[in-house]
Short mmCIF file of N, CA and C in Angstrom, two decimals:
data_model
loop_
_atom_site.label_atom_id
_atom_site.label_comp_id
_atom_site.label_asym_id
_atom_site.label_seq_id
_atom_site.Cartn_x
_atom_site.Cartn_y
_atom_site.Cartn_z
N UNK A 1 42.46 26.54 -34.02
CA UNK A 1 42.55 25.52 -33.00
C UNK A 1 41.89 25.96 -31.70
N UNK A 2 41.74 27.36 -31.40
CA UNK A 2 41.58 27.52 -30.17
C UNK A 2 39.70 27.77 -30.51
N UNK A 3 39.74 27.80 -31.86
CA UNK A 3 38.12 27.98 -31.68
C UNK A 3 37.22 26.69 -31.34
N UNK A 4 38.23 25.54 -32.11
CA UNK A 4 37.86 23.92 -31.88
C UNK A 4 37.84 23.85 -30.45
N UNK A 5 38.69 24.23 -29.42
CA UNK A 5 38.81 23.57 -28.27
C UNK A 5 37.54 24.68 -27.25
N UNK A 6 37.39 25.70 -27.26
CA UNK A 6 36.46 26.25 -26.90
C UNK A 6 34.80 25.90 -27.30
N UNK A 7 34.87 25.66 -28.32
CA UNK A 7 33.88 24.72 -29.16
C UNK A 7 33.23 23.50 -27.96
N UNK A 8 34.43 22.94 -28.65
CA UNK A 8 34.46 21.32 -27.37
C UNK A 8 34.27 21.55 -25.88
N UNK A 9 34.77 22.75 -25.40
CA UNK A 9 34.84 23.13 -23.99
C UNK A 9 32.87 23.91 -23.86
N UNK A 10 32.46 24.69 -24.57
CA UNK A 10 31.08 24.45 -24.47
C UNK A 10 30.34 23.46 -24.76
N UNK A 11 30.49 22.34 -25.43
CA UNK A 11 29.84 21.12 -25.65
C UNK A 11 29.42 20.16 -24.61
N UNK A 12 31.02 20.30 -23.97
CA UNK A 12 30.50 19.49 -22.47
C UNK A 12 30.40 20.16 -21.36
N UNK A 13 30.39 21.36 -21.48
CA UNK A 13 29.66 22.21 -20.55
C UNK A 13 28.11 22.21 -20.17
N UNK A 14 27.67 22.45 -21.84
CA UNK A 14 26.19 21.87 -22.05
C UNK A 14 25.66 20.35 -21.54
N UNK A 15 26.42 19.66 -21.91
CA UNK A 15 26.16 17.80 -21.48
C UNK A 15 25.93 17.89 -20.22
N UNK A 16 27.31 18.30 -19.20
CA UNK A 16 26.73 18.35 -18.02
C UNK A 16 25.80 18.95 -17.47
N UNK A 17 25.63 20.07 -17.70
CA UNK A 17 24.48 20.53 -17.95
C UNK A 17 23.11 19.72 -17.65
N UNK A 18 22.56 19.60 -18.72
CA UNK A 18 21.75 18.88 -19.14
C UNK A 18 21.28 17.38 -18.85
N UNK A 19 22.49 16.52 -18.08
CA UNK A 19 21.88 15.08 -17.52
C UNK A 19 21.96 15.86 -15.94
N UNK A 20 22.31 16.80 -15.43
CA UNK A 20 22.54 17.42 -14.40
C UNK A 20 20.82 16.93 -13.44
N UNK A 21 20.63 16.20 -12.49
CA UNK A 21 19.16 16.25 -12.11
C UNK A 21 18.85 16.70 -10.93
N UNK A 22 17.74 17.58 -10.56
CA UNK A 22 17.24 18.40 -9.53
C UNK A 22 16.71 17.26 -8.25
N UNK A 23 17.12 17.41 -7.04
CA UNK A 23 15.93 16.58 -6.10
C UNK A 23 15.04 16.30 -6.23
N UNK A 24 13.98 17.82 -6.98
CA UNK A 24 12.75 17.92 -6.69
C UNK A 24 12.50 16.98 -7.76
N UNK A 25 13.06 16.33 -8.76
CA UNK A 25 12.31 15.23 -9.85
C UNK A 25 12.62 13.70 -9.18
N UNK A 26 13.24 14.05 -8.01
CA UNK A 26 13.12 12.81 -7.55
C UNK A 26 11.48 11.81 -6.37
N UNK A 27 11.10 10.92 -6.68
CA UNK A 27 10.08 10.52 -6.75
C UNK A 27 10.19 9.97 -5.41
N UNK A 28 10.98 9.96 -4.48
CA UNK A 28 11.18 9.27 -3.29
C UNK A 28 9.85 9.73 -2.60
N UNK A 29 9.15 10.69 -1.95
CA UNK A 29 8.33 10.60 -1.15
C UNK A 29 6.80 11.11 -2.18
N UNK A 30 6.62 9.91 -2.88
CA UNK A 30 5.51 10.07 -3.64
C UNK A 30 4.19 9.72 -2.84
N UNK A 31 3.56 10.13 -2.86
CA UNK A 31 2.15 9.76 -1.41
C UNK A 31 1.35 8.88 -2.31
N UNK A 32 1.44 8.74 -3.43
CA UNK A 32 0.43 7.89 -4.41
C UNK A 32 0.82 6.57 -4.75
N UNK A 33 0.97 6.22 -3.51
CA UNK A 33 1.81 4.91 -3.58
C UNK A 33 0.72 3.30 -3.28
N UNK A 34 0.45 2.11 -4.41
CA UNK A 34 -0.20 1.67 -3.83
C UNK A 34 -0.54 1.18 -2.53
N UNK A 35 -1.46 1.19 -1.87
CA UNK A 35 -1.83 0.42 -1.02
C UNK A 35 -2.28 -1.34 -1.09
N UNK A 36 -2.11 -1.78 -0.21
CA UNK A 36 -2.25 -3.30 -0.04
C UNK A 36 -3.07 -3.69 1.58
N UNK A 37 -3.92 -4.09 1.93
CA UNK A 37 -4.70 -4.61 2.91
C UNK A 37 -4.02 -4.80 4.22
N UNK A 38 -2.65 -5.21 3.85
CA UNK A 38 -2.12 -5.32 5.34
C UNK A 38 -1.67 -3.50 5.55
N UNK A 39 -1.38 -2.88 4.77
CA UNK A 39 -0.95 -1.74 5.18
C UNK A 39 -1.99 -0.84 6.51
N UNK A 40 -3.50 -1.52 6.28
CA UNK A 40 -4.12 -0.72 6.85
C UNK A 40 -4.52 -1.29 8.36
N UNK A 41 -4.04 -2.52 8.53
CA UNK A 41 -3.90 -3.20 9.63
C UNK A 41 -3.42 -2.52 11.22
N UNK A 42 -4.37 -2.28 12.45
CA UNK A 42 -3.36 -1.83 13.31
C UNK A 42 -4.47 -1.13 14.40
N UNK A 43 -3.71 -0.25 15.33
CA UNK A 43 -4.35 0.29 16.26
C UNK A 43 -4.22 1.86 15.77
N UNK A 44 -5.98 2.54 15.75
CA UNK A 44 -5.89 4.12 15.61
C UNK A 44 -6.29 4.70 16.85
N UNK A 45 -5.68 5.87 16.83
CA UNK A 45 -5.84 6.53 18.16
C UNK A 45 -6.40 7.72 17.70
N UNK A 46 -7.31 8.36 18.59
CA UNK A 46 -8.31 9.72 17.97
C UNK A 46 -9.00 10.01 18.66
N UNK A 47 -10.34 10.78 18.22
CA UNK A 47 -11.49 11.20 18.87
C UNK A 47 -12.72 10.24 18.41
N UNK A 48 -13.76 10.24 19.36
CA UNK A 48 -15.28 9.67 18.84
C UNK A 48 -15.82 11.11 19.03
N UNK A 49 -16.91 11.13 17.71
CA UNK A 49 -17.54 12.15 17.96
C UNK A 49 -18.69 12.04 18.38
N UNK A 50 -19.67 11.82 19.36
CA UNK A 50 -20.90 11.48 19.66
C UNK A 50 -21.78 12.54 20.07
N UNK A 51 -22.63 13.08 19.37
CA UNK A 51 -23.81 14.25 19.89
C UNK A 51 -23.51 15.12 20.40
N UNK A 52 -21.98 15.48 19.65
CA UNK A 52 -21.63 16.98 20.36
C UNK A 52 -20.30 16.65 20.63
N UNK A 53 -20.33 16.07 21.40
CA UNK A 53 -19.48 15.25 22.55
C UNK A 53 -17.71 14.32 21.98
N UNK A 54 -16.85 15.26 22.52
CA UNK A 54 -15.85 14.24 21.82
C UNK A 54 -14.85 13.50 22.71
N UNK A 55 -14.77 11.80 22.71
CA UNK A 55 -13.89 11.10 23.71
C UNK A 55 -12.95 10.95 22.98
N UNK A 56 -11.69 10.71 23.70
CA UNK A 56 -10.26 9.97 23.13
C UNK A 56 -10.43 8.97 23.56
N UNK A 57 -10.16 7.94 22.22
CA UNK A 57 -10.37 6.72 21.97
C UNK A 57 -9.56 6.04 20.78
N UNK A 58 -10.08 4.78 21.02
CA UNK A 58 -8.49 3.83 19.88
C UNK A 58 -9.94 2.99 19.09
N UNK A 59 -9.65 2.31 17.79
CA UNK A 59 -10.39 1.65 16.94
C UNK A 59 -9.16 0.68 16.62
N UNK A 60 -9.44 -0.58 16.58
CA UNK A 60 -8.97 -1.85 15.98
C UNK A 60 -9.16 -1.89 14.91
N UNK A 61 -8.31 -2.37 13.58
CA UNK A 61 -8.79 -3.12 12.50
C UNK A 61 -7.93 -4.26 12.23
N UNK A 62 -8.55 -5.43 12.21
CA UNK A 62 -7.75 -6.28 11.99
C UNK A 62 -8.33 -7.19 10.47
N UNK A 63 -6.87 -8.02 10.19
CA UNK A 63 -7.57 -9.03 9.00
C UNK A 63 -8.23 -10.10 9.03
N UNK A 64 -9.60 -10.29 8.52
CA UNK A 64 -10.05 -11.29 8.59
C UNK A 64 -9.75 -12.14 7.35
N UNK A 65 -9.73 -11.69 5.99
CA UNK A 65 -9.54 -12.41 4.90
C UNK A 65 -8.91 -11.16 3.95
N UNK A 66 -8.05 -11.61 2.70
CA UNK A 66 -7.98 -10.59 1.50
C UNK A 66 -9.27 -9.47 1.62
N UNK A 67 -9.99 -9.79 1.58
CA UNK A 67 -10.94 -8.64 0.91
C UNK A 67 -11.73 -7.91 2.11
N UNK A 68 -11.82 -8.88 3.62
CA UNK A 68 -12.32 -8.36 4.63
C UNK A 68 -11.36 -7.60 5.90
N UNK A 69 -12.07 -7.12 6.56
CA UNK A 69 -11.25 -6.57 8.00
C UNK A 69 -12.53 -6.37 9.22
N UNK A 70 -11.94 -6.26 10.21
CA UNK A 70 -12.76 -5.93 11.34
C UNK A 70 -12.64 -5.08 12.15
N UNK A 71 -13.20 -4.14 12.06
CA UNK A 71 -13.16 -2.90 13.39
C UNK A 71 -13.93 -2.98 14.42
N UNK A 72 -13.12 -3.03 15.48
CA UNK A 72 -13.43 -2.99 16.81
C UNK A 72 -13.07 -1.60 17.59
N UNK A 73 -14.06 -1.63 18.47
CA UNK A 73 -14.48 -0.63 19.19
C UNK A 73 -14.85 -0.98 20.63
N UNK A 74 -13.98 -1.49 21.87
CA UNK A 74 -13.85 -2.00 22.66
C UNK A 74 -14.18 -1.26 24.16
N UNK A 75 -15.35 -1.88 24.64
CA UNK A 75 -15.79 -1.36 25.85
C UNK A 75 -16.59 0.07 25.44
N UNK A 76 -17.61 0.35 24.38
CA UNK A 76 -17.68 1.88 24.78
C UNK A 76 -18.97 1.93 24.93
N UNK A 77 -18.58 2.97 25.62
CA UNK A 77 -19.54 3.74 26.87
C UNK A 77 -20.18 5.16 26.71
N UNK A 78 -21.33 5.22 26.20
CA UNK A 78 -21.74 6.88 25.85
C UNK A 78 -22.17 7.49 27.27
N UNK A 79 -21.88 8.40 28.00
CA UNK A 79 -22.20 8.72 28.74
C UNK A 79 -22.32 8.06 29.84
N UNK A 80 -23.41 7.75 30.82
CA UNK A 80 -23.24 6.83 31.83
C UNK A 80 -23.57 5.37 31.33
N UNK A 81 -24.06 5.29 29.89
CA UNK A 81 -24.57 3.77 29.19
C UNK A 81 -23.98 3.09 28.32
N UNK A 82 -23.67 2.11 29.08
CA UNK A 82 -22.35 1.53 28.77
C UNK A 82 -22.67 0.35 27.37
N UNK A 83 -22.21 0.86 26.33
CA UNK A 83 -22.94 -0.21 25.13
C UNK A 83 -22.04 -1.42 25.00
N UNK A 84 -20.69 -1.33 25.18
CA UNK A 84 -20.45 -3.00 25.17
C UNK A 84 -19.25 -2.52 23.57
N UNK A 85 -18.89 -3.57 23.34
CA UNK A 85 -17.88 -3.93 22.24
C UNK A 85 -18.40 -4.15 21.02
N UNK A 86 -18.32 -3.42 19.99
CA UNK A 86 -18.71 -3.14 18.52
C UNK A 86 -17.64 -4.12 18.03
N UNK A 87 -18.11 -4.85 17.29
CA UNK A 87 -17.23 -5.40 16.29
C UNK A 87 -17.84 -5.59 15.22
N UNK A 88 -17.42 -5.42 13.89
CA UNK A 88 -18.10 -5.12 12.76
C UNK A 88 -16.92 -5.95 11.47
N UNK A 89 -17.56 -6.86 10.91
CA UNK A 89 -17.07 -7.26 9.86
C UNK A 89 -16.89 -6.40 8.48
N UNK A 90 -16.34 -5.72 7.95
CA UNK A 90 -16.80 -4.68 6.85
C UNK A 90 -15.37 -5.22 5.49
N UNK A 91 -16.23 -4.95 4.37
CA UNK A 91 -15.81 -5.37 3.10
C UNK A 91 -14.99 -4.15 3.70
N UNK A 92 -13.46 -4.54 2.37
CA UNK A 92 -12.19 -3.49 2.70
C UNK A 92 -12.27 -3.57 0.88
N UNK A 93 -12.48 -2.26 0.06
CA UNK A 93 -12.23 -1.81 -1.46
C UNK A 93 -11.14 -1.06 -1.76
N UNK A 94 -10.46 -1.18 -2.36
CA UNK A 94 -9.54 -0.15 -2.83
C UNK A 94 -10.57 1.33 -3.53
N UNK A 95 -10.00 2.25 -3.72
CA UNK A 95 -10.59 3.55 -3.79
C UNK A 95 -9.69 3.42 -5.52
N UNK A 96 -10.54 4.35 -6.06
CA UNK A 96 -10.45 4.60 -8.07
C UNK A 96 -8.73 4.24 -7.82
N UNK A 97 -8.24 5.21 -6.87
CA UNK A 97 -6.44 5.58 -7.42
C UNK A 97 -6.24 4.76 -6.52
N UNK A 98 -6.09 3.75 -5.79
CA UNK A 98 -5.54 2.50 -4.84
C UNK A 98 -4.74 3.02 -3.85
N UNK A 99 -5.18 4.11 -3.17
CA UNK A 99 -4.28 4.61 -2.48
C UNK A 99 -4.94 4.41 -0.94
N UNK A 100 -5.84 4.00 -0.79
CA UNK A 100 -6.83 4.20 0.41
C UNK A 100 -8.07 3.04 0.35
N UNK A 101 -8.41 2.50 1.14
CA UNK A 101 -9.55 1.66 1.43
C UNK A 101 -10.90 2.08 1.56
N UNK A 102 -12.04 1.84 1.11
CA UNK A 102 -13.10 2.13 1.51
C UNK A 102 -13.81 0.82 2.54
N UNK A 103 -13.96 1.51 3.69
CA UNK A 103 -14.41 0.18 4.51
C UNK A 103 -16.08 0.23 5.12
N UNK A 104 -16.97 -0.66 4.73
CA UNK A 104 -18.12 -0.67 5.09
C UNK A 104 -18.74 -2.29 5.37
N UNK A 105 -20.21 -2.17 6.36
CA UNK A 105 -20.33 -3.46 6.82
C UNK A 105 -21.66 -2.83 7.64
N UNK A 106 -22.17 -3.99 8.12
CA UNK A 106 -22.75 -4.33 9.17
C UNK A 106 -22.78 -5.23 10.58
N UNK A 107 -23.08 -5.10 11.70
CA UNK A 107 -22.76 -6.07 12.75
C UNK A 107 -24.10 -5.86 14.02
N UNK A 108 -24.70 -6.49 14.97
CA UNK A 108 -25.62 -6.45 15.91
C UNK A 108 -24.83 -6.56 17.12
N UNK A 109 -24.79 -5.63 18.16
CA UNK A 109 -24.26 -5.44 19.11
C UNK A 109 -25.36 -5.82 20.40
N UNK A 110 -24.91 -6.64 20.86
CA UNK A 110 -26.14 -6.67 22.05
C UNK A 110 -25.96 -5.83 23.31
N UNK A 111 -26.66 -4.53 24.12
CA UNK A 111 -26.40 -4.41 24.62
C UNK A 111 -27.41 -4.46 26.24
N UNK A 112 -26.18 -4.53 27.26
CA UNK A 112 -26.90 -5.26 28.62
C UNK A 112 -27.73 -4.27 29.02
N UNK A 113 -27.39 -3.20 29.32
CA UNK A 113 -28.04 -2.10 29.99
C UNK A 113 -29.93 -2.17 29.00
N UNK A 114 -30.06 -2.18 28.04
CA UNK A 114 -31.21 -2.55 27.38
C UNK A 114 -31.80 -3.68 27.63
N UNK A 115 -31.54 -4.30 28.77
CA UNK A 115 -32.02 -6.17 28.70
C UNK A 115 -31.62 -6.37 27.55
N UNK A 116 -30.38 -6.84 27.31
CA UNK A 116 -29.93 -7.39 26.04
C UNK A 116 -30.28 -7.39 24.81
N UNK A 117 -31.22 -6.32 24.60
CA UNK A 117 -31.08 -5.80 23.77
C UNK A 117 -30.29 -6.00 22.48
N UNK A 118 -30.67 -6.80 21.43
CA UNK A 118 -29.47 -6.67 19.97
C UNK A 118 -29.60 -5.42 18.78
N UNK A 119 -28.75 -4.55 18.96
CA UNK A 119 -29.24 -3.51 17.79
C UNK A 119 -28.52 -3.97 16.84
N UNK A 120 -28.88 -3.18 15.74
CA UNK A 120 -28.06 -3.54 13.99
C UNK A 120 -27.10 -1.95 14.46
N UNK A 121 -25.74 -2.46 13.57
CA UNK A 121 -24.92 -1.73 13.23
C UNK A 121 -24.66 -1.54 12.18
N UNK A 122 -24.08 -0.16 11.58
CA UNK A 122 -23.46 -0.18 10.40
C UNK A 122 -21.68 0.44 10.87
N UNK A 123 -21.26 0.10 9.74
CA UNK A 123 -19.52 0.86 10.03
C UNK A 123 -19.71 1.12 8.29
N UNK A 124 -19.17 2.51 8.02
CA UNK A 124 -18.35 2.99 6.88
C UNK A 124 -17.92 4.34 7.03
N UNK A 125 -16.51 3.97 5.82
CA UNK A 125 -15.43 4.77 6.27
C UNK A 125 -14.09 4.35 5.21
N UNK A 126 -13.43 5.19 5.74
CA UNK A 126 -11.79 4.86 4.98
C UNK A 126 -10.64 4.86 5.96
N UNK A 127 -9.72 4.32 5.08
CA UNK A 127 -8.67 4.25 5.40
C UNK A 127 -7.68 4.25 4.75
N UNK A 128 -6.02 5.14 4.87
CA UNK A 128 -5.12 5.16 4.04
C UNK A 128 -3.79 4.29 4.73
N UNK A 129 -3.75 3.76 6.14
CA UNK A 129 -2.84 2.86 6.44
C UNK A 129 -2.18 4.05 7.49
N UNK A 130 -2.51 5.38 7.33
CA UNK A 130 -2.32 5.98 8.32
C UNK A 130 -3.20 6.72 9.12
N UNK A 131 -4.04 7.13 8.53
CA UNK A 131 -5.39 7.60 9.07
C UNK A 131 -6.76 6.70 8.99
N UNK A 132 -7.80 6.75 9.98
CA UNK A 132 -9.03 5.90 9.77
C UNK A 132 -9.89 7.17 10.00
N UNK A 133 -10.90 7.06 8.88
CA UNK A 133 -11.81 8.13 9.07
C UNK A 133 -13.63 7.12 9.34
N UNK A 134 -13.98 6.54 10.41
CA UNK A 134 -15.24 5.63 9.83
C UNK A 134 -16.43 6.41 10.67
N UNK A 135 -17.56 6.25 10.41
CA UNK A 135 -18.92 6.48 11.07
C UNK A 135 -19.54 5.00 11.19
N UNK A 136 -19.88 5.01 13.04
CA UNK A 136 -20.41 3.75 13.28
C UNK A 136 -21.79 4.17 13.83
N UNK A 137 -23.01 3.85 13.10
CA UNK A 137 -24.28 4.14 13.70
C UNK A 137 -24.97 2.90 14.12
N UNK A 138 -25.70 2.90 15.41
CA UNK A 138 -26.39 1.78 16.02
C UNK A 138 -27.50 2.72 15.82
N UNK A 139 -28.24 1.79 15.26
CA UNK A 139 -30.10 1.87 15.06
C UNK A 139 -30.61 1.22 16.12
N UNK A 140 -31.59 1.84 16.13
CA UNK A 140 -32.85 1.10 16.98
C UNK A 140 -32.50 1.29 18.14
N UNK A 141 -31.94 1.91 19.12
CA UNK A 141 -31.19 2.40 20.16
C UNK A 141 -32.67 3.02 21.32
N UNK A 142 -33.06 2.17 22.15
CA UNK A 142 -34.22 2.99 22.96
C UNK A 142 -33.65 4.07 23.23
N UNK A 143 -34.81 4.99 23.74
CA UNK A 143 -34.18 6.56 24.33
C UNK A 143 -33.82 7.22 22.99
N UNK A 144 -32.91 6.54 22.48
CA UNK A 144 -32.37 7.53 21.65
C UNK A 144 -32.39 7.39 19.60
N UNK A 145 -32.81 6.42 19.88
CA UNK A 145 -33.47 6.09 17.92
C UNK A 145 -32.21 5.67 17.58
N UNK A 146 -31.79 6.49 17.26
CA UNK A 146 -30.30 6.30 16.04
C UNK A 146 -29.13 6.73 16.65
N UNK A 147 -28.28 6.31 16.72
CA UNK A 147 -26.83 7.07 17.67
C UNK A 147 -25.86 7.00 16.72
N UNK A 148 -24.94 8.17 15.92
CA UNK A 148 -24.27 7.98 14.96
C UNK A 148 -22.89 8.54 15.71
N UNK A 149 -21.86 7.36 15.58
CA UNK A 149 -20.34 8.30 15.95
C UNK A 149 -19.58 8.06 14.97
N UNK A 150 -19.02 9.06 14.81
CA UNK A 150 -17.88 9.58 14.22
C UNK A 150 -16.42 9.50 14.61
N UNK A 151 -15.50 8.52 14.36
CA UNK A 151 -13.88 8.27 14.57
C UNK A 151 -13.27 8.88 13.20
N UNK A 152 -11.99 9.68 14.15
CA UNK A 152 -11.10 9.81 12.95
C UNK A 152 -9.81 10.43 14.34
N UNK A 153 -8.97 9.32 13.60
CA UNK A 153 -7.83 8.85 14.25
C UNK A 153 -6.57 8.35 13.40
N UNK A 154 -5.30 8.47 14.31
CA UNK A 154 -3.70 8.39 13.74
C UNK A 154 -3.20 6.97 14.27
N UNK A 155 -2.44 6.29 13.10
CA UNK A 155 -1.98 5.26 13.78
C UNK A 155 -0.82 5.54 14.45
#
C-alpha cells in the first residue's frame, strides 16, 4: 500500500511538474507583431542629416488613403536658404514580415529664394510605427545639384 501511494504521490508530482509554465514562453512582448497603416501615423522627432551637418527636427506623416501617407517636412531651412515645406505623397508597403512600412514617392517643392524655382523630390524610407528612418533628396538644386537628407527619428 505504501508503495501505491508513493507511486501516486510521484505521479502528480510529475503532472505538476510538467503543465508548470515559465514567463519566458510567454508571448506578451512579441515585437513581430503586425503592423497596420494607422500605426505609423504621427509626429517623429530626430535629427536631419544634411552634408555633414545635423539639425533637430520633427517629420509629419499623415493618412492620405489605405495604401498612401504624407510626409511633411515643415519650414526647412539648410543653412541660411530657406527651402520652404516638403510635402511628399509616398506609397506606404508593408515589408516581407508586416512588421514595418516601406515608404517612397515623389513631390516638387517650389522654392522662393531660387525665384521660385520648382525642384523634383524624392522621399524613401521606413517605418515601424515607432521609428521613421526616410532620405529626402531635392534634385536640380542651383549651387548645389543634388541635396540629399537623411531623417531618423522617435515618435
Amino acid at each position: 500500500m505504501k508503495k501505491n501511494y508513493f507511486y501516486l504521490l510521484f505521479m502528480a508530482l510529475c503532472t505538476v511538474c510538467m503543465f508548470t509554465a515559465c514567463s519566458s514562453d510567454d508571448d506578451d512582448n512579441n515585437t513581430d507583431k503586425p503592423i497596420v497603416l494607422n500605426d505609423i501615423i504621427g509626429t517623429y522627432k530626430g535629427s536631419l542629416e544634411v552634408l555633414g551637418s545635423s539639425i533637430d527636427e520633427q517629420l509629419t506623416v499623415e493618412k492620405v488613403d489605405d495604401s498612401k501617407v504624407r510626409v511633411v517636412l515643415k519650414d526647412f531651412t539648410f543653412g541660411q536658404m530657406p527651402i520652404g515645406t516638403i510635402s511628399a505623397e509616398c506609397a506606404a508597403v508593408k515589408d516581407d514580415k508586416g512588421t514595418s512600412y516601406d515608404i517612397y514617392g515623389t513631390a516638387v517643392v517650389t522654392v522662393a529664394m531660387f525665384d521660385n524655382a520648382e525642384l523634383p523630390v524624392t522621399v524613401d524610407g521606413e517605418c515601424d510605427g515607432k521609428e521613421l528612418d526616410v532620405t529626402i533628396s531635392i534634385n536640380d538644386a542651383p549651387v548645389v545639384g543634388s541635396l540629399e537628407v537623411d531623417f531618423y527619428g522617435k515618435k
